[in-house]
Amino acid sequence: MSTTTTQSVFADIWRSLRALPIWVILWMSLLLGPVNMASIAFLSEPKGILIALLALGGMAASITTLILHRGFSKRVSGGHVFFWTPLVLILIFARPVATGTYDAYLTILLATNLFSLVFDINDLRLWLCGDRHVLGQEQRKPS
């Protein structure tokens, strides 16, 4: 990918990010991203590697989609649904034995990703039903 193309992709993603509601930008940057990335700090805990793989997998898949589509579309939620649904199920039904900071972290991770999945499942449904709009990109009308 050339420098110009890379700059163009990042410019498109930045424009798309700025088209999101401010509460979504704050949610992603101040809570959702940091909470899932914090899983790295607990790799040595019970099920820590699995939890980190699922937490970070949801982010990685969504970022990949974001780059490929040059912005935010409802398809970005697909990565969250694919990885975070099993993560939430593990945290509800097969939660590792945890105490102290790790236990508190698992509770925060569960609440954060469960809340996110409420929106993500609906967004994925809308994308599957044909909503392919990418925020910040002009809607092209057929010629």
Backbone as CSV, one residue per row, in Angstrom:
resi,resn,N_x,N_y,N_z,CA_x,CA_y,CA_z,C_x,C_y,C_z
1,MET,0.845,-1.165,0.000,0.000,0.000,0.000,0.896,1.236,0.000
2,SER,0.671,2.140,-0.924,1.499,3.338,-1.008,1.180,4.300,0.133
3,THR,2.075,5.243,0.350,1.880,6.234,1.403,0.619,7.040,1.158
4,THR,0.384,7.415,-0.098,-0.810,8.191,-0.437,-2.071,7.393,-0.154
5,THR,-2.062,6.109,-0.522,-3.223,5.263,-0.269,-3.444,5.100,1.227
6,THR,-2.370,4.880,1.976,-2.469,4.733,3.423,-3.044,5.998,4.054
7,GLN,-2.546,7.153,3.627,-3.063,8.419,4.148,-4.538,8.574,3.812
8,SER,-4.915,8.158,2.618,-6.308,8.267,2.187,-7.212,7.361,3.024
9,VAL,-6.763,6.145,3.309,-7.539,5.221,4.140,-7.728,5.814,5.528
10,PHE,-6.637,6.308,6.121,-6.742,6.891,7.457,-7.604,8.149,7.457
11,ALA,-7.536,8.936,6.399,-8.389,10.127,6.295,-9.859,9.715,6.220
12,ASP,-10.153,8.673,5.457,-11.532,8.179,5.354,-12.030,7.655,6.699
13,ILE,-11.173,6.914,7.399,-11.563,6.377,8.703,-11.764,7.516,9.706
14,TRP,-10.892,8.502,9.676,-11.027,9.656,10.572,-12.343,10.383,10.303
15,ARG,-12.672,10.605,9.033,-13.927,11.264,8.658,-15.125,10.435,9.146
16,SER,-15.021,9.144,9.012,-16.090,8.254,9.445,-16.242,8.284,10.969
17,LEU,-15.113,8.263,11.681,-15.135,8.346,13.142,-15.830,9.628,13.592
18,ARG,-15.499,10.722,12.937,-16.079,12.018,13.319,-17.573,12.087,13.033
19,ALA,-18.080,11.190,12.183,-19.513,11.155,11.882,-20.310,10.385,12.938
20,LEU,-19.605,9.669,13.812,-20.282,8.927,14.881,-20.798,9.900,15.941
21,PRO,-21.858,9.526,16.647,-22.291,10.352,17.784,-21.178,10.432,18.829
22,ILE,-21.061,11.557,19.485,-19.984,11.778,20.453,-20.000,10.722,21.559
23,TRP,-21.190,10.289,21.993,-21.242,9.306,23.071,-20.636,7.977,22.626
24,VAL,-20.761,7.635,21.326,-20.186,6.385,20.811,-18.658,6.502,20.780
25,ILE,-18.158,7.647,20.349,-16.709,7.867,20.326,-16.146,7.758,21.740
26,LEU,-16.806,8.385,22.689,-16.356,8.328,24.083,-16.443,6.910,24.632
27,TRP,-17.537,6.218,24.341,-17.732,4.834,24.790,-16.590,3.946,24.284
28,MET,-16.293,4.053,22.983,-15.254,3.207,22.398,-13.866,3.550,22.930
29,SER,-13.564,4.837,23.033,-12.200,5.236,23.373,-11.911,5.235,24.878
30,LEU,-12.924,5.471,25.692,-12.684,5.558,27.130,-13.046,4.294,27.904
31,LEU,-13.900,3.436,27.325,-14.305,2.248,28.064,-14.113,0.964,27.256
32,LEU,-14.773,0.841,26.129,-14.776,-0.417,25.381,-13.366,-0.865,24.985
33,GLY,-12.612,0.016,24.353,-11.247,-0.337,23.951,-10.342,-0.650,25.137
34,PRO,-10.231,0.278,26.093,-9.347,0.013,27.232,-9.716,-1.225,28.049
35,VAL,-11.003,-1.465,28.260,-11.411,-2.643,29.052,-10.996,-3.928,28.345
36,ASN,-11.204,-4.009,27.041,-10.824,-5.222,26.320,-9.311,-5.361,26.207
37,MET,-8.605,-4.255,26.008,-7.144,-4.319,25.927,-6.525,-4.695,27.272
38,ALA,-7.192,-4.369,28.367,-6.673,-4.703,29.698,-6.576,-6.205,29.916
39,SER,-7.218,-6.995,29.064,-7.132,-8.451,29.202,-5.685,-8.939,29.128
40,ILE,-4.831,-8.184,28.472,-3.409,-8.539,28.370,-2.760,-8.603,29.757
41,ALA,-3.244,-7.793,30.668,-2.664,-7.758,32.016,-2.971,-9.011,32.835
42,PHE,-3.909,-9.843,32.342,-4.348,-11.001,33.120,-4.073,-12.331,32.415
43,LEU,-3.089,-12.354,31.540,-2.784,-13.572,30.784,-2.427,-14.750,31.684
44,SER,-1.811,-14.497,32.821,-1.373,-15.590,33.703,-2.482,-16.078,34.636
45,GLU,-3.625,-15.440,34.599,-4.755,-15.839,35.449,-5.506,-17.009,34.819
46,PRO,-6.356,-17.700,35.590,-7.141,-18.799,35.018,-7.959,-18.331,33.806
47,LYS,-7.842,-19.071,32.720,-8.493,-18.767,31.435,-8.082,-17.407,30.884
48,GLY,-6.996,-16.840,31.386,-6.553,-15.512,30.964,-6.219,-15.418,29.494
49,ILE,-5.572,-16.453,28.956,-5.207,-16.431,27.534,-6.458,-16.514,26.671
50,LEU,-7.383,-17.399,27.009,-8.632,-17.518,26.247,-9.426,-16.217,26.301
51,ILE,-9.528,-15.645,27.471,-10.273,-14.392,27.624,-9.628,-13.285,26.798
52,ALA,-8.311,-13.201,26.825,-7.609,-12.182,26.039,-7.797,-12.416,24.540
53,LEU,-7.713,-13.672,24.107,-7.911,-13.971,22.683,-9.299,-13.540,22.210
54,LEU,-10.305,-13.817,23.011,-11.669,-13.435,22.634,-11.878,-11.917,22.730
55,ALA,-11.366,-11.304,23.785,-11.524,-9.860,23.955,-10.813,-9.102,22.843
56,LEU,-9.583,-9.471,22.567,-8.796,-8.788,21.543,-9.202,-9.214,20.136
57,GLY,-9.677,-10.453,20.005,-10.149,-10.930,18.702,-11.307,-10.094,18.182
58,GLY,-12.231,-9.742,19.075,-13.356,-8.894,18.679,-12.903,-7.548,18.183
59,MET,-11.886,-7.004,18.844,-11.348,-5.712,18.417,-10.605,-5.844,17.087
60,ALA,-9.768,-6.869,16.962,-8.962,-7.047,15.748,-9.843,-7.272,14.513
61,ALA,-10.869,-8.098,14.658,-11.764,-8.358,13.526,-12.496,-7.087,13.116
62,SER,-12.915,-6.313,14.078,-13.633,-5.083,13.769,-12.715,-4.028,13.150
63,ILE,-11.491,-3.946,13.642,-10.534,-2.999,13.064,-10.203,-3.382,11.631
64,THR,-10.073,-4.684,11.381,-9.823,-5.154,10.014,-10.962,-4.734,9.089
65,THR,-12.192,-4.929,9.527,-13.357,-4.525,8.737,-13.362,-3.015,8.537
66,LEU,-13.046,-2.282,9.574,-12.983,-0.827,9.506,-12.004,-0.376,8.418
67,ILE,-10.851,-0.995,8.370,-9.841,-0.640,7.364,-10.299,-1.048,5.962
68,LEU,-10.808,-2.260,5.834,-11.243,-2.734,4.512,-12.368,-1.890,3.922
69,HIS,-13.255,-1.401,4.775,-14.392,-0.596,4.305,-14.127,0.900,4.411
70,ARG,-12.942,1.237,4.873,-12.504,2.636,4.967,-13.433,3.485,5.830
71,GLY,-13.994,2.859,6.862,-14.864,3.600,7.763,-15.798,2.685,8.529
72,PHE,-16.644,3.316,9.311,-17.570,2.595,10.178,-18.861,2.268,9.444
73,SER,-19.136,0.987,9.360,-20.430,0.512,8.872,-20.958,-0.453,9.929
74,LYS,-22.163,-0.880,9.768,-22.755,-1.807,10.735,-22.036,-3.159,10.712
75,ARG,-21.284,-3.437,9.655,-20.538,-4.693,9.571,-19.421,-4.771,10.617
76,VAL,-18.936,-3.629,11.083,-17.890,-3.616,12.109,-18.343,-4.407,13.336
77,SER,-19.639,-4.411,13.596,-20.173,-5.135,14.759,-20.009,-6.645,14.644
78,GLY,-19.833,-7.160,13.447,-19.700,-8.604,13.247,-18.553,-9.217,14.023
79,GLY,-17.431,-8.529,14.074,-16.282,-9.030,14.835,-16.576,-9.108,16.321
80,HIS,-17.315,-8.120,16.799,-17.696,-8.143,18.218,-18.615,-9.325,18.499
81,VAL,-19.622,-9.493,17.655,-20.594,-10.574,17.875,-19.896,-11.934,17.820
82,PHE,-19.019,-12.129,16.862,-18.355,-13.420,16.676,-17.475,-13.787,17.874
83,PHE,-16.708,-12.826,18.388,-15.772,-13.127,19.477,-16.354,-12.875,20.862
84,TRP,-17.161,-11.834,21.008,-17.610,-11.464,22.346,-18.807,-12.256,22.828
85,THR,-19.580,-12.859,21.922,-20.680,-13.712,22.381,-20.132,-14.897,23.170
86,PRO,-19.154,-15.651,22.635,-18.611,-16.739,23.464,-17.913,-16.224,24.724
87,LEU,-17.277,-15.061,24.638,-16.632,-14.487,25.823,-17.659,-14.219,26.916
88,VAL,-18.752,-13.593,26.561,-19.807,-13.295,27.536,-20.394,-14.592,28.104
89,LEU,-20.605,-15.593,27.245,-21.140,-16.875,27.721,-20.177,-17.548,28.701
90,ILE,-18.890,-17.482,28.409,-17.894,-18.040,29.339,-17.947,-17.301,30.670
91,LEU,-18.030,-15.971,30.605,-18.028,-15.182,31.841,-19.301,-15.378,32.661
92,ILE,-20.378,-15.789,32.004,-21.627,-16.049,32.732,-21.685,-17.492,33.233
93,PHE,-21.376,-18.455,32.354,-21.621,-19.863,32.671,-20.379,-20.674,33.052
94,ALA,-19.189,-20.197,32.698,-17.968,-20.957,32.998,-16.880,-20.007,33.482
95,ARG,-17.280,-19.074,34.309,-16.367,-18.045,34.806,-15.217,-18.681,35.576
96,PRO,-13.993,-18.268,35.266,-12.863,-18.829,36.014,-12.896,-18.391,37.473
97,VAL,-12.306,-19.210,38.306,-12.186,-18.855,39.719,-11.261,-17.645,39.784
98,ALA,-11.761,-16.583,40.397,-10.984,-15.343,40.432,-11.254,-14.611,41.735
99,THR,-10.249,-13.891,42.180,-10.394,-13.067,43.382,-9.769,-11.708,43.107
100,GLY,-10.086,-10.764,43.945,-9.443,-9.454,43.897,-9.608,-8.721,42.580
101,THR,-8.502,-8.212,42.093,-8.493,-7.386,40.883,-9.001,-8.149,39.672
102,TYR,-8.594,-9.406,39.537,-9.030,-10.203,38.385,-10.536,-10.417,38.416
103,ASP,-11.088,-10.697,39.567,-12.531,-10.874,39.699,-13.267,-9.585,39.327
104,ALA,-12.776,-8.454,39.817,-13.380,-7.156,39.484,-13.277,-6.896,37.983
105,TYR,-12.117,-7.215,37.404,-11.928,-7.022,35.968,-12.923,-7.864,35.164
106,LEU,-13.088,-9.125,35.528,-14.015,-9.987,34.792,-15.442,-9.448,34.856
107,THR,-15.826,-8.878,35.972,-17.158,-8.293,36.113,-17.308,-7.074,35.196
108,ILE,-16.298,-6.232,35.169,-16.327,-5.046,34.298,-16.321,-5.459,32.831
109,LEU,-15.500,-6.454,32.485,-15.434,-6.951,31.109,-16.782,-7.516,30.678
110,LEU,-17.400,-8.296,31.531,-18.712,-8.868,31.231,-19.746,-7.763,31.002
111,ALA,-19.827,-6.826,31.922,-20.824,-5.753,31.803,-20.588,-4.914,30.540
112,THR,-19.338,-4.598,30.277,-18.991,-3.764,29.120,-19.344,-4.464,27.813
113,ASN,-18.931,-5.715,27.670,-19.165,-6.412,26.409,-20.611,-6.836,26.243
114,LEU,-21.293,-7.118,27.331,-22.724,-7.429,27.255,-23.499,-6.205,26.768
115,PHE,-23.173,-5.045,27.312,-23.807,-3.799,26.874,-23.510,-3.549,25.391
116,SER,-22.269,-3.746,24.995,-21.888,-3.553,23.597,-22.643,-4.508,22.679
117,LEU,-22.774,-5.762,23.097,-23.448,-6.756,22.256,-24.917,-6.422,22.011
118,VAL,-25.552,-5.736,22.939,-26.946,-5.325,22.722,-27.033,-4.491,21.443
119,PHE,-26.098,-3.557,21.277,-26.071,-2.721,20.081,-25.503,-3.483,18.884
120,ASP,-24.447,-4.268,19.122,-23.775,-4.970,18.035,-24.675,-5.990,17.349
121,ILE,-25.457,-6.722,18.105,-26.344,-7.728,17.505,-27.361,-7.046,16.604
122,ASN,-27.916,-5.943,17.053,-28.868,-5.214,16.211,-28.174,-4.626,14.979
123,ASP,-26.979,-4.067,15.151,-26.251,-3.523,14.002,-25.928,-4.607,12.985
124,LEU,-25.523,-5.781,13.446,-25.230,-6.879,12.525,-26.502,-7.316,11.803
125,ARG,-27.610,-7.369,12.516,-28.897,-7.701,11.890,-29.219,-6.689,10.789
126,LEU,-29.048,-5.413,11.078,-29.328,-4.372,10.078,-28.400,-4.511,8.875
127,TRP,-27.123,-4.829,9.115,-26.182,-5.011,8.012,-26.601,-6.204,7.152
128,LEU,-26.982,-7.298,7.798,-27.432,-8.482,7.052,-28.700,-8.207,6.254
129,CYS,-29.501,-7.254,6.733,-30.737,-6.876,6.028,-30.482,-5.831,4.939
130,GLY,-29.232,-5.454,4.730,-28.918,-4.581,3.605,-28.387,-3.199,3.924
131,ASP,-28.261,-2.827,5.185,-27.732,-1.500,5.525,-26.213,-1.528,5.397
132,ARG,-25.713,-1.104,4.249,-24.275,-1.151,3.962,-23.621,0.231,4.017
133,HIS,-24.337,1.231,4.510,-23.820,2.595,4.561,-22.563,2.677,5.428
134,VAL,-21.563,3.388,4.922,-20.349,3.657,5.687,-20.399,5.122,6.102
135,LEU,-20.388,5.369,7.404,-20.470,6.744,7.904,-19.341,7.597,7.351
136,GLY,-19.675,8.817,6.972,-18.675,9.746,6.476,-18.410,9.642,4.993
137,GLN,-18.966,8.634,4.352,-18.823,8.503,2.904,-20.114,8.941,2.246
138,GLU,-19.977,9.642,1.130,-21.167,10.072,0.394,-21.911,8.852,-0.117
139,GLN,-23.229,8.948,-0.065,-24.040,7.906,-0.684,-23.967,8.114,-2.184
140,ARG,-23.511,7.117,-2.895,-23.423,7.220,-4.356,-24.758,6.828,-4.955
141,LYS,-25.250,7.678,-5.830,-26.489,7.394,-6.527,-26.185,6.710,-7.845
142,PRO,-26.987,5.702,-8.225,-26.736,5.021,-9.491,-26.830,6.003,-10.646
143,SER,-25.961,5.813,-11.652,-25.941,6.693,-12.830,-27.049,6.350,-13.785
